[in-house]
Short mmCIF file of C-alpha atoms and ligand atoms in Angstrom, two decimals:
data_model
loop_
_atom_site.label_atom_id
_atom_site.label_comp_id
_atom_site.label_asym_id
_atom_site.label_seq_id
_atom_site.Cartn_x
_atom_site.Cartn_y
_atom_site.Cartn_z
CA UNK N 1 -60.96 -28.83 7.30
CA UNK N 2 -58.65 -31.62 8.57
CA UNK N 3 -55.24 -32.01 7.66
CA UNK N 4 -55.74 -35.12 4.88
CA UNK N 5 -58.44 -33.04 3.30
CA UNK N 6 -55.91 -29.93 2.32
CA UNK N 7 -54.06 -32.69 1.04
CA UNK N 8 -56.69 -34.11 -1.00
CA UNK N 9 -57.32 -31.34 -2.53
CA UNK N 10 -54.23 -29.68 -3.52
CA UNK N 11 -52.47 -32.88 -4.44
CA UNK N 12 -55.61 -33.72 -7.18
CA UNK N 13 -57.75 -31.15 -7.75
CA UNK N 14 -60.48 -32.81 -8.27
CA UNK N 15 -63.65 -32.07 -10.72
CA UNK N 16 -65.73 -30.28 -8.35
CA UNK N 17 -68.74 -30.22 -6.40
CA UNK N 18 -67.29 -33.31 -5.03
CA UNK N 19 -67.61 -34.25 -1.16
CA UNK N 20 -64.72 -35.39 0.26
CA UNK N 21 -64.71 -37.73 3.41
CA UNK N 22 -61.98 -38.01 6.28
CA UNK N 23 -62.46 -41.87 7.40
CA UNK N 24 -60.11 -40.66 10.31
CA UNK N 25 -63.24 -38.32 11.44
CA UNK N 26 -65.51 -41.29 10.94
CA UNK N 27 -63.36 -43.65 13.35
CA UNK N 28 -63.19 -41.13 15.80
CA UNK N 29 -66.61 -39.84 16.69
CA UNK N 30 -67.28 -43.57 16.79
CA UNK N 31 -64.66 -44.26 19.51
CA UNK N 32 -65.99 -40.73 21.18
CA UNK N 33 -70.22 -41.90 21.37
CA UNK N 34 -68.80 -45.29 22.49
CA UNK N 35 -67.26 -43.81 25.43
CA UNK N 36 -69.90 -41.16 26.20
CA UNK N 37 -72.13 -43.58 26.32
CA UNK N 38 -70.19 -47.53 27.30
CA UNK N 39 -73.21 -49.35 27.84
CA UNK N 40 -75.29 -48.92 24.63
CA UNK N 41 -74.58 -50.73 21.48
CA UNK N 42 -74.08 -48.37 18.04
CA UNK N 43 -76.24 -49.35 15.36
CA UNK N 44 -75.52 -46.57 12.67
CA UNK N 45 -78.10 -45.33 10.47
CA UNK N 46 -76.60 -46.20 6.73
CA UNK N 47 -78.51 -43.63 5.41
CA UNK N 48 -77.05 -40.50 6.35
CA UNK N 49 -74.21 -42.25 4.59
CA UNK N 50 -73.76 -45.55 2.96
CA UNK N 51 -70.13 -45.54 0.86
CA UNK N 52 -68.68 -48.88 1.68
CA UNK N 53 -65.29 -47.22 2.69
CA UNK N 54 -67.52 -46.62 5.46
CA UNK N 55 -69.76 -49.03 5.87
CA UNK N 56 -66.71 -51.18 6.30
CA UNK N 57 -63.96 -49.32 8.93
CA UNK N 58 -67.53 -49.06 11.16
CA UNK N 59 -67.53 -52.97 10.78
CA UNK N 60 -64.08 -53.03 11.89
CA UNK N 61 -64.36 -50.63 14.66
CA UNK N 62 -67.69 -52.95 15.89
CA UNK N 63 -70.49 -51.48 14.99
CA UNK N 64 -74.17 -52.48 14.05
CA UNK N 65 -76.03 -51.32 11.55
CA UNK N 66 -79.58 -49.95 11.01
CA UNK N 67 -81.48 -50.40 7.67
CA UNK N 68 -84.09 -48.88 5.81
CA UNK N 69 -84.29 -51.40 3.43
CA UNK N 70 -82.80 -55.03 1.05
CA UNK N 71 -80.57 -52.78 -0.88
CA UNK N 72 -79.31 -51.04 2.64
CA UNK N 73 -79.10 -54.98 4.17
CA UNK N 74 -77.44 -55.71 1.53
CA UNK N 75 -74.90 -52.68 1.18
CA UNK N 76 -73.72 -53.72 5.33
CA UNK N 77 -73.90 -57.36 4.07
CA UNK N 78 -71.07 -57.08 1.73
CA UNK N 79 -68.95 -54.71 4.26
CA UNK N 80 -68.27 -57.59 5.72
CA UNK N 81 -71.28 -57.38 8.50
CA UNK N 82 -72.85 -60.42 10.05
CA UNK N 83 -76.95 -60.61 10.51
CA UNK N 84 -77.00 -60.41 13.79
CA UNK N 85 -74.91 -56.59 13.48
CA UNK N 86 -78.07 -55.61 11.25
CA UNK N 87 -82.05 -54.08 12.39
CA UNK N 88 -84.99 -53.27 10.23
CA UNK N 89 -85.61 -50.34 11.34
CA UNK N 90 -87.84 -48.77 8.83
CA UNK N 91 -91.06 -48.89 10.39
CA UNK N 92 -92.53 -49.03 6.50
CA UNK N 93 -91.25 -51.74 4.60
CA UNK N 94 -93.22 -54.34 1.75
CA UNK N 95 -94.10 -58.05 2.81
CA UNK N 96 -91.64 -58.88 0.59
CA UNK N 97 -89.08 -57.07 1.52
CA UNK N 98 -89.51 -58.10 5.36
CA UNK N 99 -89.36 -62.10 3.56
CA UNK N 100 -86.84 -60.19 2.12
CA UNK N 101 -84.18 -59.29 5.06
CA UNK N 102 -86.12 -62.46 7.22
CA UNK N 103 -84.36 -64.94 4.75
CA UNK N 104 -80.76 -63.03 5.54
CA UNK N 105 -80.76 -63.54 8.51
CA UNK N 106 -82.19 -60.37 10.34
CA UNK N 107 -84.11 -60.87 13.52
CA UNK N 108 -84.76 -57.61 14.65
CA UNK N 109 -87.12 -55.42 12.92
CA UNK N 110 -89.07 -52.40 14.24
CA UNK N 111 -93.13 -51.71 13.74
CA UNK N 112 -95.83 -48.63 14.84
CA UNK N 113 -99.08 -50.32 13.66
CA UNK N 114 -101.06 -53.69 14.09
CA UNK N 115 -100.98 -54.32 10.43
CA UNK N 116 -96.86 -53.57 9.32
CA UNK N 117 -96.50 -56.56 13.17
CA UNK N 118 -99.13 -58.39 10.89
CA UNK N 119 -96.94 -58.40 8.54
CA UNK N 120 -93.74 -58.47 10.82
CA UNK N 121 -94.85 -62.25 11.78
CA UNK N 122 -96.27 -63.60 8.77
CA UNK N 123 -92.45 -63.05 6.88
CA UNK N 124 -90.27 -62.91 9.19
CA UNK N 125 -91.81 -65.24 12.57
CA UNK N 126 -89.28 -65.91 15.49
CA UNK N 127 -88.40 -61.74 15.25
CA UNK N 128 -87.86 -59.62 17.98
CA UNK N 129 -89.32 -56.70 17.20
CA UNK N 130 -89.95 -53.12 18.49
CA UNK N 131 -92.54 -50.29 18.99
CA UNK N 132 -91.56 -46.65 17.33
CA UNK N 133 -93.16 -43.95 19.31
CA UNK N 134 -94.39 -41.03 18.26
CA UNK N 135 -91.81 -37.73 19.74
CA UNK N 136 -92.11 -34.22 19.17
CA UNK N 137 -89.20 -33.46 17.18
CA UNK N 138 -88.75 -29.59 19.65
CA UNK N 139 -86.14 -28.26 19.44
CA UNK N 140 -84.87 -30.67 16.56
CA UNK N 141 -83.35 -28.25 13.75
CA UNK N 142 -84.66 -31.53 11.37
CA UNK N 143 -86.96 -32.45 12.58
CA UNK N 144 -88.86 -36.42 12.03
CA UNK N 145 -91.86 -35.66 13.71
CA UNK N 146 -96.15 -37.56 13.12
CA UNK N 147 -95.00 -39.71 10.43
CA UNK N 148 -93.22 -42.06 12.14
CA UNK N 149 -94.21 -44.03 15.80
CA UNK N 150 -97.28 -44.29 17.50
CA UNK N 151 -98.48 -42.76 21.31
CA UNK N 152 -97.25 -44.54 23.90
CA UNK N 153 -101.01 -46.26 24.44
CA UNK N 154 -101.67 -47.93 21.52
CA UNK N 155 -97.84 -48.76 21.55
CA UNK N 156 -98.02 -51.08 24.91
CA UNK N 157 -102.04 -52.15 23.39
CA UNK N 158 -99.41 -53.12 20.07
CA UNK N 159 -96.82 -54.87 22.15
CA UNK N 160 -98.66 -57.12 24.46
CA UNK N 161 -100.54 -58.19 21.09
CA UNK N 162 -97.26 -59.25 19.72
CA UNK N 163 -96.86 -61.16 22.56
CA UNK N 164 -99.52 -63.46 21.50
CA UNK N 165 -97.59 -63.54 17.39
CA UNK N 166 -95.08 -65.14 16.45
CA UNK N 167 -93.08 -62.60 17.04
CA UNK N 168 -90.35 -61.09 20.69
CA UNK N 169 -91.53 -58.49 21.23
CA UNK N 170 -88.25 -56.65 22.37
CA UNK N 171 -88.72 -53.65 23.00
CA UNK N 172 -89.43 -49.38 22.33
CA UNK N 173 -87.63 -47.46 19.90
CA UNK N 174 -87.86 -42.94 19.35
CA UNK N 175 -86.15 -40.34 17.51
CA UNK N 176 -86.29 -36.91 19.30
CA UNK N 177 -85.34 -35.56 15.52
CA UNK N 178 -82.07 -34.96 13.55
CA UNK N 179 -79.78 -31.94 14.17
CA UNK N 180 -81.90 -32.61 18.50
CA UNK N 181 -79.47 -29.98 20.61
CA UNK N 182 -81.90 -29.84 23.58
CA UNK N 183 -80.87 -32.39 25.90
CA UNK N 184 -84.83 -33.24 27.98
CA UNK N 185 -85.86 -34.22 24.97
CA UNK N 186 -84.47 -38.00 25.38
CA UNK N 187 -86.27 -37.37 29.14
CA UNK N 188 -89.40 -37.05 27.75
CA UNK N 189 -89.41 -39.84 25.56
CA UNK N 190 -87.29 -42.26 27.86
CA UNK N 191 -90.44 -41.44 31.11
CA UNK N 192 -93.11 -42.72 28.52
CA UNK N 193 -90.70 -46.06 27.69
CA UNK N 194 -90.75 -46.83 30.97
CA UNK N 195 -94.55 -46.45 31.11
CA UNK N 196 -94.78 -49.13 28.67
CA UNK N 197 -92.21 -51.27 30.23
CA UNK N 198 -94.16 -51.27 33.41
CA UNK N 199 -97.12 -51.66 32.01
CA UNK N 200 -96.43 -54.58 30.21
CA UNK N 201 -94.73 -55.94 32.99
CA UNK N 202 -97.79 -56.02 34.88
CA UNK N 203 -99.39 -58.39 31.87
CA UNK N 204 -97.06 -60.30 32.16
CA UNK N 205 -95.08 -58.81 29.19
CA UNK N 206 -91.25 -58.36 29.58
CA UNK N 207 -89.19 -55.54 27.56
CA UNK N 208 -85.53 -56.00 27.10
CA UNK N 209 -84.65 -52.97 24.75
CA UNK N 210 -84.84 -49.25 24.28
CA UNK N 211 -83.95 -48.22 21.15
CA UNK N 212 -82.39 -44.91 22.16
CA UNK N 213 -82.34 -43.46 18.21
CA UNK N 214 -80.68 -40.46 16.56
CA UNK N 215 -80.00 -37.56 16.81
CA UNK N 216 -77.09 -36.27 17.94
CA UNK N 217 -76.04 -33.21 16.52
CA UNK N 218 -73.34 -32.42 13.92
CA UNK N 219 -71.45 -28.97 14.60
CA UNK N 220 -72.59 -26.53 11.99
CA UNK N 221 -72.66 -22.51 12.24
CA UNK N 222 -74.35 -23.08 16.22
CA UNK N 223 -72.73 -24.72 18.99
CA UNK N 224 -74.26 -28.23 19.97
CA UNK N 225 -73.55 -30.26 23.02
CA UNK N 226 -70.80 -32.27 23.12
CA UNK N 227 -70.47 -36.43 23.40
CA UNK N 228 -70.35 -36.18 26.54
CA UNK N 229 -73.09 -33.87 27.80
CA UNK N 230 -75.34 -36.02 25.54
CA UNK N 231 -74.47 -39.16 27.48
CA UNK N 232 -74.89 -38.12 30.29
CA UNK N 233 -77.69 -36.71 30.20
CA UNK N 234 -78.95 -39.71 28.63
CA UNK N 235 -77.63 -42.38 31.26
CA UNK N 236 -79.32 -39.92 34.02
CA UNK N 237 -82.42 -40.00 32.63
CA UNK N 238 -82.36 -44.11 32.22
CA UNK N 239 -81.12 -43.57 35.50
CA UNK N 240 -84.45 -41.48 37.42
CA UNK N 241 -86.94 -43.71 35.13
CA UNK N 242 -85.81 -46.97 35.24
CA UNK N 243 -83.93 -47.87 38.29
CA UNK N 244 -81.33 -50.31 38.70
CA UNK N 245 -83.38 -52.65 36.13
CA UNK N 246 -81.65 -50.51 33.19
CA UNK N 247 -82.88 -52.07 29.70
CA UNK N 248 -80.36 -53.52 26.68
CA UNK N 249 -80.23 -49.68 25.63
CA UNK N 250 -78.80 -49.27 21.18
CA UNK N 251 -78.45 -45.70 19.58
CA UNK N 252 -78.56 -45.11 15.74
CA UNK N 253 -76.37 -41.80 15.39
CA UNK N 254 -76.57 -40.88 11.62
CA UNK N 255 -75.86 -37.30 11.38
CA UNK N 256 -72.99 -37.28 14.13
CA UNK N 257 -71.25 -40.28 12.98
CA UNK N 258 -69.89 -38.90 9.58
CA UNK N 259 -71.49 -35.26 9.50
CA UNK N 260 -68.01 -33.29 10.33
CA UNK N 261 -66.14 -35.45 8.71
CA UNK N 262 -67.16 -34.16 5.31
CA UNK N 263 -66.06 -30.95 3.15
CA UNK N 264 -67.90 -30.32 -0.19
CA UNK N 265 -65.67 -27.84 -2.33
CA UNK N 266 -68.01 -26.27 -4.90
CA UNK N 267 -67.23 -23.56 -7.35
CA UNK N 268 -68.99 -20.39 -8.01
CA UNK N 269 -70.41 -19.87 -11.28
CA UNK N 270 -72.44 -16.49 -11.00
CA UNK N 271 -71.92 -13.87 -8.78
CA UNK N 272 -75.16 -11.21 -9.70
CA UNK N 273 -77.81 -8.41 -9.08
CA UNK N 274 -81.52 -8.96 -9.65
CA UNK N 275 -80.94 -4.87 -10.60
CA UNK N 276 -79.03 -2.07 -9.81
CA UNK N 277 -80.73 -1.35 -6.64
CA UNK N 278 -80.48 -5.20 -5.60
CA UNK N 279 -78.68 -5.17 -1.71
CA UNK N 280 -77.87 -8.51 -2.05
CA UNK N 281 -75.89 -10.34 -3.82
CA UNK N 282 -76.80 -13.14 -5.78
CA UNK N 283 -73.65 -16.22 -5.91
CA UNK N 284 -75.23 -18.83 -7.96
CA UNK N 285 -72.63 -22.19 -6.89
CA UNK N 286 -72.59 -26.01 -9.01
CA UNK N 287 -74.66 -27.50 -6.21
CA UNK N 288 -77.77 -26.92 -4.83
CA UNK N 289 -80.88 -28.34 -3.80
CA UNK N 290 -80.55 -31.61 -5.98
CA UNK N 291 -77.17 -31.67 -5.50
CA UNK N 292 -77.16 -32.95 -2.76
CA UNK N 293 -77.12 -29.82 -0.44
CA UNK N 294 -81.58 -31.49 0.38
CA UNK N 295 -81.00 -30.31 3.77
CA UNK N 296 -81.02 -26.39 3.37
CA UNK N 297 -85.05 -27.04 2.83
CA UNK N 298 -86.34 -24.43 4.90
CA UNK N 299 -82.92 -23.87 5.66
CA UNK N 300 -83.26 -26.07 7.96
CA UNK N 301 -79.91 -27.42 8.04
CA UNK N 302 -77.17 -23.80 7.95
CA UNK N 303 -73.92 -25.49 6.31
CA UNK N 304 -70.80 -23.11 7.26
CA UNK N 305 -69.04 -21.94 4.52
CA UNK N 306 -65.08 -21.11 3.78
CA UNK N 307 -63.54 -19.15 0.96
CA UNK N 308 -60.71 -17.97 -0.10
CA UNK N 309 -60.98 -14.65 1.11
CA UNK N 310 -62.80 -14.78 4.50
CA UNK N 311 -59.84 -12.23 5.42
CA UNK N 312 -61.72 -9.39 3.36
CA UNK N 313 -64.83 -7.45 3.95
CA UNK N 314 -68.38 -9.99 3.74
CA UNK N 315 -71.50 -8.62 2.32
CA UNK N 316 -75.10 -10.34 2.58
CA UNK N 317 -75.85 -12.58 -0.58
CA UNK N 318 -78.15 -14.89 -1.22
CA UNK N 319 -76.91 -18.60 -1.96
CA UNK N 320 -78.25 -20.60 -5.24
CA UNK N 321 -78.04 -23.84 -6.36
CA UNK N 322 -77.38 -24.27 -10.68
CA UNK N 323 -80.66 -26.13 -11.79
CA UNK N 324 -83.27 -24.48 -13.45
CA UNK N 325 -85.93 -24.52 -10.40
CA UNK N 326 -86.58 -21.98 -8.37
CA UNK N 327 -87.13 -24.02 -5.60
CA UNK N 328 -83.23 -24.43 -6.11
CA UNK N 329 -82.07 -21.43 -3.74
CA UNK N 330 -79.95 -22.18 -0.44
CA UNK N 331 -80.82 -19.51 1.65
CA UNK N 332 -82.58 -16.22 1.45
CA UNK N 333 -84.14 -15.88 4.68
CA UNK N 334 -81.14 -16.62 6.47
CA UNK N 335 -78.72 -14.36 6.74
CA UNK N 336 -75.63 -15.48 5.19
CA UNK N 337 -72.47 -13.05 4.30
CA UNK N 338 -69.90 -13.58 1.21
CA UNK N 339 -66.95 -11.79 0.76
CA UNK N 340 -67.55 -7.81 -1.34
CA UNK N 341 -63.48 -10.18 -2.54
CA UNK N 342 -65.57 -13.29 -4.15
CA UNK N 343 -65.46 -14.18 -7.88
CA UNK N 344 -66.77 -16.68 -10.26
CA UNK N 345 -64.74 -18.96 -10.38
CA UNK N 346 -63.53 -19.16 -7.03
CA UNK N 347 -63.28 -22.43 -4.90
CA UNK N 348 -66.03 -22.40 -1.61
CA UNK N 349 -66.07 -25.22 0.87
CA UNK N 350 -69.25 -26.62 2.40
CA UNK N 351 -68.02 -27.57 6.00
CA UNK N 352 -69.94 -30.36 7.93
CA UNK N 353 -71.47 -32.68 4.69
CA UNK N 354 -70.73 -35.72 5.54
CA UNK N 355 -74.26 -36.56 6.65
CA UNK N 356 -77.33 -36.92 4.30
CA UNK N 357 -75.22 -35.68 0.97
CA UNK N 358 -74.52 -37.68 -1.43
CA UNK N 359 -77.65 -40.01 -0.82
CA UNK N 360 -79.65 -37.47 -1.37
CA UNK N 361 -78.64 -36.44 -5.04
CA UNK N 362 -80.54 -36.52 -7.65
CA UNK N 363 -79.70 -38.36 -10.78
CA UNK N 364 -79.10 -36.02 -13.49
CA UNK N 365 -81.68 -34.01 -12.68
CA UNK N 366 -81.34 -30.88 -15.40
CA UNK N 367 -77.99 -33.55 -16.40
CA UNK N 368 -76.36 -32.67 -13.58
CA UNK N 369 -74.13 -35.71 -12.14
CA UNK N 370 -75.02 -36.94 -8.89
CA UNK N 371 -72.81 -35.68 -6.21
CA UNK N 372 -68.99 -37.10 -6.22
CA UNK N 373 -67.66 -38.20 -3.81
CA UNK N 374 -63.94 -39.55 -2.08
CA UNK N 375 -63.17 -41.96 0.68
CA UNK N 376 -59.18 -41.08 2.03
C1 LIG C 1 -82.51 -41.34 10.42
C2 LIG C 1 -82.11 -41.98 11.43
C3 LIG C 1 -81.64 -42.03 12.07
C4 LIG C 1 -80.80 -41.39 12.48
O1 LIG C 1 -80.56 -40.35 13.18
P1 LIG C 1 -79.49 -38.78 13.12
O2 LIG C 1 -80.05 -37.74 13.43
O3 LIG C 1 -79.05 -38.81 11.92
O4 LIG C 1 -78.73 -39.37 14.21
C5 LIG C 1 -81.81 -43.50 13.24
N1 LIG C 1 -82.82 -43.78 13.04
C6 LIG C 1 -84.04 -43.97 12.32
C7 LIG C 1 -84.86 -44.99 12.74
C8 LIG C 1 -83.66 -43.70 11.91
O5 LIG C 1 -84.75 -43.01 10.63
#
């Protein structure tokens, strides 16, 4: 916990559950990523946390923005970003939304199918388009595979088709999966990307940009590579596959920009057992899957938890949320241990929860309010 967040909790004792984000950490994350990949333009993936305070800060730092919907585009414009700093990176868009984005001045669009490319050519004439290729998502704790992207052969065909339409075939994108700790995954995708560039060049179409996506990790329970290690791996791989003719590059960090900047404070609502023989206590918090911790689905993201009794002995627990839905169990298979001294009413902190929490929290499911958040 940063000093600033600790002071905020001490001075304000906000009602729980709530998320507190230290904007200095976000600024630091931006600077570190920029240092690690100085040639790449940063397009912050707005979905990770679209709070106006974060967007305004990043506008000031010089960031660009990757958006998935017209409202996300509007948030960025409202925060002061100009349209040339915003991409419409969702491969699944309504024609009316493409037209609206075009009217707002957006000129960089993603696609992964002929049908979507045709929509863009019709409703955003003159736009620069990039084709997303499939990745396996291997090595990622929160894979995004299958739903997005097409096979590289199809991407080649589609970008060639784009060259005959009223759009500019601009480049290739991929996303190696979120919370990707395997540095070799970018190399696999870059090898395929370079081949697409090469095949199109042979047909007279010169692509310009590689969009390296997100995937940079936040530290939860396990160690992660540093920004510098990601940067070195990606730069080596770009040189390997593109030689001296390096393309323009962009990255779309979401999680790594805001994840470690936030802490959720929660209260223990109940500690109980299912029988006298039960060897694990159930610990129910005032936040669960529907209150912002959706990434605990399949126990994919394993948050670190701090309690006021962490120097006393701990015992295994099952952690669950407060709603009347049996899916609202956070960790049952993962070996979580909490202090024997933990009591009902204690406040606990869920660390590195600045990304994918407020936006994932349900509106009044079971009467619980959406996750409150503070940006300091
Ligand atoms: C969600 C998303 C990102 C952000 O991914 P992280 O792993 O959070 O960095 C980037 N690009 C696209 C297209 C996305 O959908």
